[in-house]
mmCIF file of C-alpha atoms in Angstrom:
data_model
loop_
_atom_site.group_PDB
_atom_site.id
_atom_site.type_symbol
_atom_site.label_atom_id
_atom_site.label_comp_id
_atom_site.label_asym_id
_atom_site.label_seq_id
_atom_site.Cartn_x
_atom_site.Cartn_y
_atom_site.Cartn_z
ATOM 1 C CA MET A 1 26.543 0.185 7.164
ATOM 2 C CA GLU A 2 28.280 0.141 10.503
ATOM 3 C CA CYS A 3 31.539 -1.855 11.026
ATOM 4 C CA ALA A 4 30.592 -5.230 12.483
ATOM 5 C CA GLY A 5 33.851 -5.209 14.427
ATOM 6 C CA LYS A 6 33.142 -1.899 16.096
ATOM 7 C CA GLY A 7 34.116 -1.908 19.783
ATOM 8 C CA ARG A 8 36.390 -4.911 19.478
ATOM 9 C CA GLY A 9 39.690 -3.322 20.676
ATOM 10 C CA THR A 10 40.935 -0.629 18.307
ATOM 11 C CA ARG A 11 38.798 2.180 17.017
ATOM 12 C CA CYS A 12 37.309 2.099 13.573
ATOM 13 C CA ILE A 13 39.463 3.821 10.987
ATOM 14 C CA GLY A 14 36.712 4.782 8.544
ATOM 15 C CA PRO A 15 33.431 3.625 6.894
ATOM 16 C CA ALA A 16 32.640 -0.104 6.656
ATOM 17 C CA LYS A 17 33.456 -0.527 2.979
ATOM 18 C CA ARG A 18 35.041 -4.009 3.290
ATOM 19 C CA ARG A 19 32.340 -6.680 3.108
ATOM 20 C CA CYS A 20 32.605 -10.292 4.113
ATOM 21 C CA ALA A 21 33.468 -12.092 0.883
ATOM 22 C CA ARG A 22 31.281 -15.079 1.626
ATOM 23 C CA CYS A 23 27.941 -13.650 2.888
ATOM 24 C CA GLY A 24 28.197 -9.966 1.883
ATOM 25 C CA ALA A 25 25.857 -9.183 4.777
ATOM 26 C CA VAL A 26 28.348 -7.516 7.109
ATOM 27 C CA GLY A 27 31.000 -4.896 6.531
ATOM 28 C CA TYR A 28 34.234 -3.774 8.188
ATOM 29 C CA CYS A 29 36.386 -0.688 8.347
ATOM 30 C CA SER A 30 39.641 -2.707 8.127
ATOM 31 C CA VAL A 31 41.119 -6.141 7.703
ATOM 32 C CA SER A 32 42.076 -6.186 11.448
ATOM 33 C CA HIS A 33 38.495 -5.651 12.521
ATOM 34 C CA GLN A 34 37.324 -8.377 10.093
ATOM 35 C CA ILE A 35 39.817 -10.818 11.555
ATOM 36 C CA SER A 36 38.908 -9.976 15.163
ATOM 37 C CA HIS A 37 35.181 -10.395 14.445
ATOM 38 C CA TRP A 38 35.509 -13.762 12.701
ATOM 39 C CA SER A 39 35.185 -15.716 15.881
ATOM 40 C CA ALA A 40 31.656 -14.333 16.340
ATOM 41 C CA HIS A 41 30.703 -14.033 12.619
ATOM 42 C CA LYS A 42 31.683 -17.593 11.642
ATOM 43 C CA GLU A 43 28.653 -18.955 13.495
ATOM 44 C CA GLU A 44 26.225 -16.830 11.402
ATOM 45 C CA CYS A 45 28.089 -16.429 8.139
ATOM 46 C CA ALA A 46 26.472 -19.382 6.274
ATOM 47 C CA ARG A 47 23.001 -18.406 7.513
ATOM 48 C CA LEU A 48 23.436 -14.775 6.439
ATOM 49 C CA GLU A 49 24.757 -16.052 3.058
ATOM 50 C CA GLN A 50 21.486 -17.891 2.489
ATOM 51 C CA GLN A 51 19.425 -14.835 3.594
ATOM 52 C CA MET A 52 21.338 -12.550 1.189
ATOM 53 C CA LYS A 53 20.252 -14.845 -1.713
ATOM 54 C CA HIS A 54 16.734 -13.800 -0.916
ATOM 55 C CA ALA A 55 17.500 -10.112 -1.136
ATOM 56 C CA ASP A 56 16.407 -9.751 -4.726
ATOM 57 C CA ALA A 57 13.139 -11.556 -4.038
ATOM 58 C CA LEU A 58 12.399 -9.201 -1.118
ATOM 59 C CA ASN A 59 12.875 -6.168 -3.412
ATOM 60 C CA ALA A 60 11.070 -7.682 -6.412
ATOM 61 C CA PHE A 61 7.571 -6.301 -5.997
ATOM 62 C CA PRO A 62 5.255 -5.627 -8.904
ATOM 63 C CA PHE A 63 5.260 -1.853 -8.525
ATOM 64 C CA THR A 64 6.781 0.670 -10.899
ATOM 65 C CA TYR A 65 8.179 2.516 -7.825
ATOM 66 C CA CYS A 66 9.879 -0.689 -6.543
ATOM 67 C CA GLN A 67 13.483 0.504 -6.760
ATOM 68 C CA GLU A 68 12.667 3.902 -5.342
ATOM 69 C CA ALA A 69 10.597 2.416 -2.446
ATOM 70 C CA THR A 70 13.014 -0.249 -1.422
ATOM 71 C CA VAL A 71 16.576 -0.323 -2.670
ATOM 72 C CA GLU A 72 17.066 3.373 -3.197
ATOM 73 C CA ILE A 73 15.611 4.304 0.176
ATOM 74 C CA CYS A 74 17.677 1.628 1.975
ATOM 75 C CA GLU A 75 20.810 2.832 0.267
ATOM 76 C CA LYS A 76 19.819 6.481 1.121
ATOM 77 C CA ARG A 77 19.790 7.549 -2.546
ATOM 78 C CA VAL A 78 16.287 8.957 -1.953
ATOM 79 C CA SER A 79 14.425 9.571 1.327
ATOM 80 C CA ARG A 80 11.018 8.380 2.426
ATOM 81 C CA CYS A 81 10.032 12.045 2.553
ATOM 82 C CA SER A 82 10.877 12.620 -1.115
ATOM 83 C CA PHE A 83 9.044 9.427 -2.056
ATOM 84 C CA LEU A 84 5.866 10.754 -0.343
ATOM 85 C CA SER A 85 6.289 14.342 -1.536
ATOM 86 C CA LYS A 86 6.517 13.154 -5.162
ATOM 87 C CA ARG A 87 2.985 11.755 -4.723
ATOM 88 C CA GLY A 88 1.614 14.732 -2.821
ATOM 89 C CA ILE A 89 1.094 12.738 0.380
ATOM 90 C CA HIS A 90 3.983 13.821 2.546
ATOM 91 C CA GLN A 91 2.724 14.868 6.037
ATOM 92 C CA VAL A 92 -0.860 14.329 4.932
ATOM 93 C CA GLY A 93 -3.546 12.302 6.801
ATOM 94 C CA MET A 94 -2.754 8.641 7.231
ATOM 95 C CA TRP A 95 0.546 9.079 5.456
ATOM 96 C CA MET A 96 1.816 11.536 8.128
ATOM 97 C CA TYR A 97 3.507 8.763 10.023
ATOM 98 C CA GLU A 98 5.272 7.081 7.071
ATOM 99 C CA CYS A 99 8.392 9.233 7.616
ATOM 100 C CA LYS A 100 10.234 10.535 10.637
ATOM 101 C CA CYS A 101 9.071 14.116 10.305
ATOM 102 C CA GLN A 102 6.138 13.451 12.629
ATOM 103 C CA PRO A 103 7.124 11.842 16.002
ATOM 104 C CA LEU A 104 4.727 9.075 16.965
ATOM 105 C CA GLY A 105 4.737 9.633 20.718
ATOM 106 C CA ASN A 106 2.671 12.796 20.837
ATOM 107 C CA SER A 107 0.408 11.685 17.983
ATOM 108 C CA PHE A 108 -0.953 8.755 19.911
ATOM 109 C CA GLU A 109 -2.501 11.089 22.429
ATOM 110 C CA ASP A 110 -4.586 12.733 19.667
ATOM 111 C CA LEU A 111 -5.301 9.538 17.647
ATOM 112 C CA ARG A 112 -7.116 11.477 14.977
ATOM 113 C CA PHE A 113 -9.249 9.355 12.608
ATOM 114 C CA HIS A 114 -8.091 10.333 9.040
ATOM 115 C CA ASN A 115 -10.677 8.723 6.831
ATOM 116 C CA SER A 116 -9.091 9.437 3.483
ATOM 117 C CA TRP A 117 -6.357 8.013 1.270
ATOM 118 C CA ASP A 118 -5.654 11.588 -0.017
ATOM 119 C CA LEU A 119 -5.269 10.049 -3.453
ATOM 120 C CA PRO A 120 -7.427 10.120 -6.620
ATOM 121 C CA SER A 121 -10.005 7.288 -6.843
ATOM 122 C CA THR A 122 -7.995 5.598 -9.569
ATOM 123 C CA LEU A 123 -5.134 5.018 -7.126
ATOM 124 C CA CYS A 124 -6.915 3.708 -4.013
ATOM 125 C CA PRO A 125 -9.551 1.193 -2.998
ATOM 126 C CA CYS A 126 -12.161 3.716 -1.858
ATOM 127 C CA ARG A 127 -15.163 1.586 -2.945
ATOM 128 C CA GLY A 128 -16.131 -2.032 -2.841
ATOM 129 C CA PRO A 129 -14.611 -4.494 -5.388
ATOM 130 C CA VAL A 130 -16.255 -4.848 -8.764
ATOM 131 C CA SER A 131 -15.718 -8.618 -8.852
ATOM 132 C CA PRO A 132 -15.657 -11.454 -6.274
ATOM 133 C CA ILE A 133 -12.351 -12.111 -4.591
ATOM 134 C CA SER A 134 -10.427 -15.072 -5.917
ATOM 135 C CA ASP A 135 -10.062 -18.172 -3.770
ATOM 136 C CA HIS A 136 -6.641 -17.039 -2.651
ATOM 137 C CA LEU A 137 -4.592 -13.947 -3.457
ATOM 138 C CA SER A 138 -0.997 -15.103 -3.858
ATOM 139 C CA GLY A 139 0.569 -11.684 -3.571
ATOM 140 C CA TRP A 140 0.347 -8.007 -4.076
ATOM 141 C CA GLU A 141 0.074 -8.288 -7.811
ATOM 142 C CA ASP A 142 -3.069 -10.398 -7.517
ATOM 143 C CA TYR A 143 -4.499 -7.948 -5.071
ATOM 144 C CA TYR A 144 -3.806 -4.836 -7.246
ATOM 145 C CA ARG A 145 -5.320 -6.500 -10.277
ATOM 146 C CA TRP A 146 -8.395 -7.590 -8.317
ATOM 147 C CA ARG A 147 -8.944 -4.095 -6.886
ATOM 148 C CA LEU A 148 -8.158 -2.396 -10.282
ATOM 149 C CA ILE A 149 -5.329 -0.300 -8.806
ATOM 150 C CA PRO A 150 -2.362 0.623 -10.991
ATOM 151 C CA PHE A 151 0.968 -0.752 -9.834
ATOM 152 C CA HIS A 152 2.360 2.745 -9.230
ATOM 153 C CA SER A 153 -0.089 3.414 -6.467
ATOM 154 C CA PRO A 154 1.559 3.548 -2.992
ATOM 155 C CA VAL A 155 -1.423 2.244 -1.087
ATOM 156 C CA ALA A 156 0.337 -1.022 -0.274
ATOM 157 C CA LEU A 157 2.354 0.839 2.372
ATOM 158 C CA LEU A 158 -0.777 1.272 4.473
ATOM 159 C CA LEU A 159 -2.641 -1.850 3.316
ATOM 160 C CA GLN A 160 0.101 -4.039 4.792
ATOM 161 C CA TRP A 161 -1.916 -4.035 8.061
ATOM 162 C CA PRO A 162 -5.185 -5.583 6.744
ATOM 163 C CA MET A 163 -3.180 -7.742 4.332
ATOM 164 C CA LEU A 164 -1.131 -9.174 7.187
ATOM 165 C CA ILE A 165 -4.430 -10.305 8.813
ATOM 166 C CA TYR A 166 -5.607 -11.682 5.468
ATOM 167 C CA TYR A 167 -2.562 -13.833 4.957
ATOM 168 C CA ALA A 168 -2.371 -14.870 8.580
ATOM 169 C CA ILE A 169 -5.945 -16.177 8.247
ATOM 170 C CA GLN A 170 -5.079 -17.906 4.978
ATOM 171 C CA ILE A 171 -2.122 -19.800 6.398
ATOM 172 C CA SER A 172 -3.873 -20.641 9.617
ATOM 173 C CA SER A 173 -7.306 -21.505 8.243
ATOM 174 C CA ALA A 174 -6.873 -25.243 8.845
ATOM 175 C CA ARG A 175 -6.610 -24.520 12.555
ATOM 176 C CA ILE A 176 -9.432 -21.966 12.658
ATOM 177 C CA SER A 177 -12.484 -24.159 12.804
ATOM 178 C CA THR A 178 -15.030 -21.429 12.452
ATOM 179 C CA ILE A 179 -13.921 -20.302 9.029
ATOM 180 C CA GLY A 180 -16.534 -21.338 6.544
ATOM 181 C CA THR A 181 -19.137 -22.103 9.204
ATOM 182 C CA SER A 182 -19.370 -18.851 11.201
ATOM 183 C CA LYS A 183 -19.903 -15.234 10.179
ATOM 184 C CA GLU A 184 -17.618 -13.892 12.961
ATOM 185 C CA LEU A 185 -13.883 -13.914 13.236
ATOM 186 C CA ARG A 186 -12.008 -12.641 16.304
ATOM 187 C CA VAL A 187 -8.368 -11.509 15.950
ATOM 188 C CA HIS A 188 -6.106 -10.385 18.728
ATOM 189 C CA TYR A 189 -3.690 -7.929 17.135
ATOM 190 C CA ILE A 190 -0.699 -7.432 19.476
ATOM 191 C CA GLY A 191 1.638 -4.434 19.641
ATOM 192 C CA PRO A 192 0.073 -1.909 17.258
ATOM 193 C CA GLU A 193 1.888 1.393 16.886
ATOM 194 C CA LYS A 194 1.547 3.689 13.860
ATOM 195 C CA GLU A 195 -1.344 1.638 12.540
ATOM 196 C CA LEU A 196 -3.362 3.148 15.394
ATOM 197 C CA LEU A 197 -3.082 6.357 13.333
ATOM 198 C CA GLN A 198 -4.075 4.594 10.110
ATOM 199 C CA LEU A 199 -7.182 2.653 11.305
ATOM 200 C CA PRO A 200 -9.397 3.364 8.186
ATOM 201 C CA ALA A 201 -7.021 1.142 6.171
ATOM 202 C CA PHE A 202 -8.545 -1.815 8.131
ATOM 203 C CA GLY A 203 -11.799 -1.172 6.288
ATOM 204 C CA GLU A 204 -10.305 -3.134 3.410
ATOM 205 C CA LEU A 205 -10.964 -6.265 5.414
ATOM 206 C CA GLN A 206 -14.675 -5.818 4.340
ATOM 207 C CA ALA A 207 -13.593 -6.576 0.726
ATOM 208 C CA LEU A 208 -11.145 -9.368 1.688
ATOM 209 C CA PHE A 209 -13.771 -11.168 3.887
ATOM 210 C CA PRO A 210 -17.221 -10.456 2.340
ATOM 211 C CA GLY A 211 -20.151 -11.259 4.704
ATOM 212 C CA MET A 212 -17.877 -11.708 7.675
ATOM 213 C CA GLN A 213 -17.926 -9.711 10.917
ATOM 214 C CA MET A 214 -14.346 -9.051 11.899
ATOM 215 C CA HIS A 215 -13.720 -8.173 15.510
ATOM 216 C CA ILE A 216 -10.110 -7.033 16.050
ATOM 217 C CA GLU A 217 -8.655 -6.298 19.462
ATOM 218 C CA LEU A 218 -5.682 -3.963 19.053
ATOM 219 C CA VAL A 219 -3.645 -4.505 22.238
ATOM 220 C CA GLY A 220 -0.475 -2.707 23.273
ATOM 221 C CA PRO A 221 1.164 -0.034 25.434
ATOM 222 C CA ALA A 222 0.951 2.517 22.627
ATOM 223 C CA VAL A 223 -2.814 2.752 22.954
ATOM 224 C CA PRO A 224 -3.467 6.033 24.768
ATOM 225 C CA GLU A 225 -4.829 5.701 28.281
ATOM 226 C CA HIS A 226 -7.868 7.860 27.522
ATOM 227 C CA ARG A 227 -8.763 5.592 24.525
ATOM 228 C CA ASP A 228 -8.426 2.299 26.462
ATOM 229 C CA GLY A 229 -11.607 0.226 25.847
ATOM 230 C CA GLU A 230 -12.855 2.370 22.943
ATOM 231 C CA THR A 231 -14.735 0.564 20.230
ATOM 232 C CA ILE A 232 -14.507 1.859 16.593
ATOM 233 C CA LYS A 233 -16.841 0.431 13.925
ATOM 234 C CA VAL A 234 -15.293 0.829 10.482
ATOM 235 C CA GLY A 235 -18.429 0.898 8.419
ATOM 236 C CA GLY A 236 -16.902 1.692 5.026
ATOM 237 C CA TYR A 237 -13.720 2.163 3.083
ATOM 238 C CA ALA A 238 -11.265 5.005 3.399
ATOM 239 C CA GLN A 239 -12.226 7.669 0.912
ATOM 240 C CA CYS A 240 -10.391 9.141 -1.992
ATOM 241 C CA SER A 241 -9.667 12.865 -2.550
ATOM 242 C CA GLU A 242 -12.302 13.500 -5.136
ATOM 243 C CA THR A 243 -15.366 15.375 -3.862
ATOM 244 C CA ASP A 244 -17.723 13.893 -6.463
ATOM 245 C CA CYS A 245 -16.676 10.231 -6.036
ATOM 246 C CA ASP A 246 -19.467 7.935 -4.887
ATOM 247 C CA CYS A 247 -17.190 6.672 -2.137
ATOM 248 C CA LYS A 248 -18.665 9.618 -0.200
ATOM 249 C CA SER A 249 -21.946 7.750 -0.176
ATOM 250 C CA THR A 250 -22.595 5.144 2.561
ATOM 251 C CA SER A 251 -24.207 2.935 -0.096
ATOM 252 C CA SER A 252 -20.973 2.614 -2.118
ATOM 253 C CA HIS A 253 -19.478 -0.383 -0.282
ATOM 254 C CA ALA A 254 -20.001 -2.735 -3.228
ATOM 255 C CA SER A 255 -20.322 -2.366 -6.934
ATOM 256 C CA LYS A 256 -23.837 -2.015 -8.118
ATOM 257 C CA ASN A 257 -22.970 -4.260 -11.004
ATOM 258 C CA VAL A 258 -22.184 -7.350 -8.945
ATOM 259 C CA ASN A 259 -24.718 -9.242 -6.922
ATOM 260 C CA ILE A 260 -22.508 -9.953 -3.917
ATOM 261 C CA ALA A 261 -23.331 -9.612 -0.210
ATOM 262 C CA TYR A 262 -20.558 -7.273 0.947
ATOM 263 C CA ASN A 263 -22.344 -6.707 4.305
ATOM 264 C CA SER A 264 -19.144 -7.128 6.278
ATOM 265 C CA THR A 265 -18.404 -5.232 9.460
ATOM 266 C CA VAL A 266 -14.965 -4.419 10.915
ATOM 267 C CA ILE A 267 -15.010 -3.643 14.640
ATOM 268 C CA LEU A 268 -11.816 -2.368 16.257
ATOM 269 C CA GLN A 269 -11.365 -2.460 20.010
ATOM 270 C CA LEU A 270 -8.516 -0.498 21.549
ATOM 271 C CA ARG A 271 -6.856 -2.069 24.644
ATOM 272 C CA ARG A 272 -4.003 -0.487 26.539
ATOM 273 C CA GLY A 273 -1.305 -2.705 28.094
ATOM 274 C CA CYS A 274 0.881 -5.688 27.512
ATOM 275 C CA TYR A 275 -1.060 -8.654 26.214
ATOM 276 C CA HIS A 276 -0.076 -11.072 28.961
ATOM 277 C CA ASP A 277 -1.203 -8.553 31.588
ATOM 278 C CA ILE A 278 -4.669 -7.877 30.226
ATOM 279 C CA TYR A 279 -5.461 -10.970 28.175
ATOM 280 C CA ARG A 280 -7.801 -12.593 30.709
ATOM 281 C CA ASN A 281 -10.049 -9.536 30.828
ATOM 282 C CA ILE A 282 -10.137 -9.447 27.036
ATOM 283 C CA SER A 283 -10.793 -13.120 26.615
ATOM 284 C CA GLU A 284 -13.925 -12.960 28.728
ATOM 285 C CA GLU A 285 -15.451 -10.783 26.014
ATOM 286 C CA SER A 286 -13.535 -11.986 22.983
ATOM 287 C CA TYR A 287 -11.606 -15.236 22.879
ATOM 288 C CA PRO A 288 -9.443 -15.179 19.752
ATOM 289 C CA HIS A 289 -9.579 -17.405 16.731
ATOM 290 C CA LEU A 290 -6.228 -16.008 15.680
ATOM 291 C CA ILE A 291 -3.378 -13.928 17.178
ATOM 292 C CA VAL A 292 -1.362 -11.603 14.945
ATOM 293 C CA ALA A 293 1.727 -9.590 15.983
ATOM 294 C CA PRO A 294 3.077 -7.165 13.308
ATOM 295 C CA ASN A 295 6.782 -6.353 13.202
ATOM 296 C CA ALA A 296 7.160 -7.902 16.576
ATOM 297 C CA GLY A 297 10.904 -7.676 17.280
ATOM 298 C CA ILE A 298 10.626 -10.637 19.748
ATOM 299 C CA ALA A 299 14.328 -11.042 20.188
ATOM 300 C CA ALA A 300 14.814 -7.364 20.948
ATOM 301 C CA TYR A 301 12.212 -6.965 23.700
ATOM 302 C CA SER A 302 12.108 -9.078 26.839
ATOM 303 C CA SER A 303 8.543 -8.066 27.442
ATOM 304 C CA TRP A 304 7.558 -10.569 24.746
ATOM 305 C CA LEU A 305 8.590 -13.567 26.777
ATOM 306 C CA PRO A 306 5.582 -13.918 29.072
ATOM 307 C CA THR A 307 3.317 -13.223 26.010
ATOM 308 C CA ILE A 308 4.970 -16.150 24.140
ATOM 309 C CA GLU A 309 4.414 -18.393 27.115
ATOM 310 C CA LEU A 310 0.786 -17.364 27.303
ATOM 311 C CA ILE A 311 0.175 -17.915 23.577
ATOM 312 C CA HIS A 312 1.757 -21.374 23.945
ATOM 313 C CA GLU A 313 -0.680 -22.250 26.760
ATOM 314 C CA MET A 314 -3.615 -20.944 24.747
ATOM 315 C CA ASN A 315 -2.790 -23.151 21.696
ATOM 316 C CA VAL A 316 -4.340 -20.561 19.409
ATOM 317 C CA PRO A 317 -2.863 -20.059 15.891
ATOM 318 C CA ALA A 318 -0.401 -17.157 16.027
ATOM 319 C CA VAL A 319 1.333 -15.384 13.148
ATOM 320 C CA PHE A 320 4.152 -12.836 13.622
ATOM 321 C CA SER A 321 5.926 -10.620 11.197
ATOM 322 C CA ASP A 322 9.282 -8.899 11.193
ATOM 323 C CA TYR A 323 11.495 -6.739 8.986
ATOM 324 C CA CYS A 324 14.107 -9.269 7.911
ATOM 325 C CA GLU A 325 14.957 -12.966 7.917
ATOM 326 C CA GLU A 326 17.600 -12.561 10.606
ATOM 327 C CA ALA A 327 15.089 -10.998 12.987
ATOM 328 C CA CYS A 328 12.773 -13.915 12.223
ATOM 329 C CA HIS A 329 15.578 -16.361 12.957
ATOM 330 C CA LEU A 330 16.459 -14.732 16.250
ATOM 331 C CA ALA A 331 12.745 -14.629 17.196
ATOM 332 C CA ALA A 332 12.350 -18.323 16.311
ATOM 333 C CA ARG A 333 15.305 -19.248 18.534
ATOM 334 C CA CYS A 334 14.036 -17.164 21.321
ATOM 335 C CA MET A 335 10.493 -18.694 21.150
ATOM 336 C CA ASN A 336 11.920 -22.186 21.051
ATOM 337 C CA THR A 337 14.032 -21.485 24.135
ATOM 338 C CA VAL A 338 11.232 -19.889 26.108
ATOM 339 C CA ALA A 339 8.358 -22.300 25.355
ATOM 340 C CA GLY A 340 9.593 -25.040 23.160
ATOM 341 C CA VAL A 341 7.571 -23.528 20.324
ATOM 342 C CA SER A 342 8.611 -24.479 16.745
ATOM 343 C CA VAL A 343 8.220 -21.955 13.929
ATOM 344 C CA SER A 344 7.432 -22.105 10.215
ATOM 345 C CA LEU A 345 9.923 -19.635 8.762
ATOM 346 C CA PRO A 346 9.526 -17.798 6.513
ATOM 347 C CA VAL A 347 5.995 -18.234 5.263
ATOM 348 C CA LEU A 348 5.512 -15.194 3.108
ATOM 349 C CA ARG A 349 7.562 -12.188 1.923
ATOM 350 C CA MET A 350 5.671 -8.944 1.646
ATOM 351 C CA ILE A 351 6.581 -5.265 1.483
ATOM 352 C CA HIS A 352 9.114 -4.836 4.217
ATOM 353 C CA TRP A 353 8.546 -7.666 6.558
ATOM 354 C CA LEU A 354 8.445 -11.435 6.748
ATOM 355 C CA MET A 355 5.824 -13.619 8.306
ATOM 356 C CA PHE A 356 6.350 -16.669 10.464
ATOM 357 C CA ARG A 357 3.877 -18.895 12.259
ATOM 358 C CA CYS A 358 3.938 -20.567 15.655
ATOM 359 C CA THR A 359 3.360 -24.300 15.690
ATOM 360 C CA TYR A 360 2.958 -26.436 18.727
ATOM 361 C CA PRO A 361 4.258 -29.890 19.713
ATOM 362 C CA THR A 362 1.479 -32.508 19.705
#
C-alpha cells in the first residue's frame, strides 16, 4: 500500500504501515502525512468505511482456492503465476494472459483462437449441461453445481466474461422486451481487451441461453486493425485436455440423456474503434437490446464521456462492471455529471469486479 499522503510536502519516511483508524482503507508512512491528508480524506472516509465492511463478502467465494486466489494474491503472499503453475495452466492457451508474463499489446495482433480449457473434463464445462438451467443462477455456487464442476476448478476466472453478460441480461430483462418472445439477442460489448484472446469461453452462453441466438458486437480500440469486421461463430464449447472426451465431437453440445433443445448459436463480431465513433455503422446492422462494458474504469478515461452521452440518448439498458466499489462510486458520479444518469450501485459482486446499471430519468 502506498502512502495516501505522498507528495504532500515532505517526503515519505517509509512504508505506509499506519492505517486510518476509522476506515482502514488508506495507509500512511507517518502521523504528519496522515494529518496533512485529512482535509482530502475526510470527504471520503465514511464512504470507504462502508466499502471496507464489504471486503469479506467480496473475498467469500465458494471455491477451495478462495484465499489463494483473492486475499493471498492481493497481499502478495502468492503470485498469479504460482496460482496458475500449481494447476498446470501457466502460460498455456487461454490462460496465457491471466498473468503479466505475456504482454497483451503484441498478442492482439496474433489473436490466436485457443479452443481449449487445458484442463481435465471434470474441471471444465467442455460439454452441454446434463440438466436444464434453473430459473435464475444466484451466484457462482449455483453455476458450479449446475455444471457439475468442483469448486476447486479455476474456470470462473475465464467464465467471468459470459457470466457478466448472463447477469446483465438477468437484471435488465424487464427492459429487454424481446426476451421470452424472440430467439435473438443482440449485445454490444464495449472495451474488450484480454477476453479477445479468450473468445471460446463465450461458448458457455449456449448453455446459459438454450435455444437463443446470441449476437455479440465486441467493440474497442484493442481489436486489431486487420481483424476489424471479422465474424466468429462459436459453434460449441471450449474443449478439455482429454483426447478421448466426447467434447471433441460436434454432436456433444448437449447431454444425450436430456431432451432439451440446446441449438443455441453465439456469433461474435469484432469492431475496432471507440463505441461513440463507430456506433452508427454498427447499429445499421445490429441495434442492441443491451450494452455491456466490462471493467470499464469510467472515471479514469475521458474517452468514456461521449460514449456515456450516446448511451443516454439511446435509452438502451446498459450494465458496467469495475474492480472495486470506489471505482463504481467514481464512475457513478462521473456519469451523473456528464449525462444526468443515475446508477444502481452495486448490483452484484462477482470474482473481482462489481456490476452497476445505468438508469434513466423518466
